[in-house]
CSV table of C-alpha atoms in Angstrom, one decimal:
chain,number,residue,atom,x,y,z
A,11,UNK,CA,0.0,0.0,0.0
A,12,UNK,CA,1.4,3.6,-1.0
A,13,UNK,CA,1.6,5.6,1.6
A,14,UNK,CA,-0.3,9.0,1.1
A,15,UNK,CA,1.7,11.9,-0.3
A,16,UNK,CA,2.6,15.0,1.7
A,17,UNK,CA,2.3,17.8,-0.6
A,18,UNK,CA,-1.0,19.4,-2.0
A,19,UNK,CA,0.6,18.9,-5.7
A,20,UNK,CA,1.2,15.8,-5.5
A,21,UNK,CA,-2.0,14.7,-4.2
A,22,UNK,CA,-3.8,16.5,-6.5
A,23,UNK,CA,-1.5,15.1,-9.5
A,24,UNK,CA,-2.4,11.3,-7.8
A,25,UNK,CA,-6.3,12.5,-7.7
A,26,UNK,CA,-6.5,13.3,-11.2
A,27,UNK,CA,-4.6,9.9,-12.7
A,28,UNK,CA,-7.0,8.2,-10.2
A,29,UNK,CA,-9.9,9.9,-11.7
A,30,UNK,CA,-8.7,9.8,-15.2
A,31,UNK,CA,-8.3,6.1,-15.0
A,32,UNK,CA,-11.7,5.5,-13.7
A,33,UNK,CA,-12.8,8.0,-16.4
A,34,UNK,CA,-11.3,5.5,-18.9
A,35,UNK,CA,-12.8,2.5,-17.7
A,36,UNK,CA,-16.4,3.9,-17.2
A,37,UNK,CA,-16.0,4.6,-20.9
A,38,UNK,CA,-13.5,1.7,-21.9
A,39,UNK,CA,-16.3,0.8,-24.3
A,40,UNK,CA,-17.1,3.8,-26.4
A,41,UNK,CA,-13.2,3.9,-26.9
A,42,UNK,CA,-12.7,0.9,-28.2
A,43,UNK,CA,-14.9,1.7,-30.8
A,44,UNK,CA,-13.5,4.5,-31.3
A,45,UNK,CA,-9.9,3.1,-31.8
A,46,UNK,CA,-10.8,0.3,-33.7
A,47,UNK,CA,-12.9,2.6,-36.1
A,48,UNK,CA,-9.8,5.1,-36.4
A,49,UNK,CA,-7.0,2.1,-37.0
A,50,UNK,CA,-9.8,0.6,-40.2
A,51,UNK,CA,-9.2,1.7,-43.6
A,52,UNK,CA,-12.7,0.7,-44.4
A,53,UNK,CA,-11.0,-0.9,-48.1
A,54,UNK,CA,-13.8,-2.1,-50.7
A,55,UNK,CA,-15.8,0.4,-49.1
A,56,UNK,CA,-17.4,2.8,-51.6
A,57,UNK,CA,-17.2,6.2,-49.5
A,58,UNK,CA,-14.2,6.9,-46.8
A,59,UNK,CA,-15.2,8.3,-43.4
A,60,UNK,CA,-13.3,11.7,-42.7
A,61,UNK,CA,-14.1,11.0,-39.0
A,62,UNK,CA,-16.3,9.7,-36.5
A,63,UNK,CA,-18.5,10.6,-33.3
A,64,UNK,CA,-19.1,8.1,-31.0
A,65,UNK,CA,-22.0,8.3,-28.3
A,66,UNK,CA,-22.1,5.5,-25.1
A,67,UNK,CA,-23.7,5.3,-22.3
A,68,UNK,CA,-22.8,7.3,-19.4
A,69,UNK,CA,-23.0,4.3,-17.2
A,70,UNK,CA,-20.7,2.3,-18.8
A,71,UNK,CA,-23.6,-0.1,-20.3
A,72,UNK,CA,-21.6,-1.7,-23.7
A,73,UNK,CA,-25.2,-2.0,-25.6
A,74,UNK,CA,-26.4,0.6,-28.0
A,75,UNK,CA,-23.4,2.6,-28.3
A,76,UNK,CA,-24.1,5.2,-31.4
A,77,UNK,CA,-21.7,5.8,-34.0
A,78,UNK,CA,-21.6,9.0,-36.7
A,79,UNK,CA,-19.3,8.3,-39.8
A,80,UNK,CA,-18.9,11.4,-40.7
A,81,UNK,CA,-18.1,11.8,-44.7
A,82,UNK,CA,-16.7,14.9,-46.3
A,83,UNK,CA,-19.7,15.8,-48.7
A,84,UNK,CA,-23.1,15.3,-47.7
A,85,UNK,CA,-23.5,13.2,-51.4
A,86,UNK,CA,-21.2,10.7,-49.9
A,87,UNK,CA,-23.4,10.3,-47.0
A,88,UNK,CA,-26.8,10.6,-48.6
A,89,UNK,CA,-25.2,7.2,-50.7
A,90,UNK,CA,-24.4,5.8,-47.5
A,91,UNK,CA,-27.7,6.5,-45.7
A,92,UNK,CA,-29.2,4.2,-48.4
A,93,UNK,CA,-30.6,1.0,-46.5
A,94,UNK,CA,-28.3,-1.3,-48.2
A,95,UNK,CA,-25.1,0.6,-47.6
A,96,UNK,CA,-26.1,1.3,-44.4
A,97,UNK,CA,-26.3,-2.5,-43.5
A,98,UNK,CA,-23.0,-3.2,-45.3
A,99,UNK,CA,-21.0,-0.4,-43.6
A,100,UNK,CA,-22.9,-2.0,-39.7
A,101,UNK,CA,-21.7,-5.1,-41.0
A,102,UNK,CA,-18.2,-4.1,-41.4
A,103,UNK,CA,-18.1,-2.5,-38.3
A,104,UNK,CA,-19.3,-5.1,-36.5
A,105,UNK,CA,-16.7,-7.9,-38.1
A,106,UNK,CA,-14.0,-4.6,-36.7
A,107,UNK,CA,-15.5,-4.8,-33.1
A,108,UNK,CA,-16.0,-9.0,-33.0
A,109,UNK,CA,-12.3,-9.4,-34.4
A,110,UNK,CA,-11.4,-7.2,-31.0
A,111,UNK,CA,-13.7,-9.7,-28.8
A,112,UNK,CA,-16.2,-6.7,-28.1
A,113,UNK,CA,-19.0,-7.9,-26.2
A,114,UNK,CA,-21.9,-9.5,-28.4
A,115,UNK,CA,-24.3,-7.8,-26.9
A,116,UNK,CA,-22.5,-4.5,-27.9
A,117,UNK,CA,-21.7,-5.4,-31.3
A,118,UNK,CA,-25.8,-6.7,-32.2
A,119,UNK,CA,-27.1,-2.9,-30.7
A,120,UNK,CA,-24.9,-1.1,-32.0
A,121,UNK,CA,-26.4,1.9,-34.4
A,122,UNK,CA,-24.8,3.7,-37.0
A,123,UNK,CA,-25.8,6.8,-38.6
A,124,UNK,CA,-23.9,8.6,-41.8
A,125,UNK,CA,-23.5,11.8,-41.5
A,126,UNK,CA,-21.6,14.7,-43.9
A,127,UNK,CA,-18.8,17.6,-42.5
A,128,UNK,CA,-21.7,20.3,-44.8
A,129,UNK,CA,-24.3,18.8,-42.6
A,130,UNK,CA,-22.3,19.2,-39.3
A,131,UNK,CA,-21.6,23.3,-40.2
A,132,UNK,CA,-25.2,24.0,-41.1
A,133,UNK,CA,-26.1,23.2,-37.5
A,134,UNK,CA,-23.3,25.0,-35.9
A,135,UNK,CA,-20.7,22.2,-35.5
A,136,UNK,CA,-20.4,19.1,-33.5
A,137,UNK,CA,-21.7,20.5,-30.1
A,138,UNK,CA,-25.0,22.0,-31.5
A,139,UNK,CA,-25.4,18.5,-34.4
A,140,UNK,CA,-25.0,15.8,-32.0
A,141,UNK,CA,-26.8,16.9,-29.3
């Protein structure tokens, strides 16, 4: 057991790795999405995602996580947003999350949404679009 530390700064400095740790694994989840979404190249893949938002529950809970591909031009995503594509691009992201041994029950709720950058501006960025 480490002993406590004596100084304010360091206690603080302890506090805020503590905190930032637990912050992690409260949201372990919607990170490994997110990681395993950034390292894909999404090959054979008709449009490329620019980037991508992804929403999890504040609790911690692994099911229903939502994820935004965002495209650069709003035709892009209007292609995407077709219900075929749509199914094509879940699929792929969920063969990304399986390969990683995400929870199953993660993987099956998971919801994906195609969005454009054009889109994102004409509500007033990412704060005021995903909200």
């Amino acid at each position: 057991m480490s002993e406590e530390p004596r100084n304010a700064y360091e206690r603080r400095r302890r506090r805020g790795e503590e905190e930032q740790r637990a912050r992690e694994e409260k949201f372990w989840a919607g990170l490994t999405v997110l990681r395993v979404l950034r390292d894909d190249e999404f090959e054979g893949l008709p449009c490329l995602p620019v980037d991508f938002h992804v929403l999890p529950h504040f609790d911690g809970r692994v099911e229903d996580i939502a994820v935004w591909l965002i495209f650069a031009t709003t035709a892009e995503s209007d292609q995407v947003r077709e219900p075929a594509e749509t199914a094509r691009y879940l699929a792929h992201v969920q063969v990304l999350l399986r390969r990683v041994h995400f929870p199953e029950e993660g993987v099956a709720t998971l919801g994906l949404y195609p969005t454009s950058l054009p889109e994102i501006e004409a509500a007033g960025g990412k704060f005021h679009y995903f909200r």
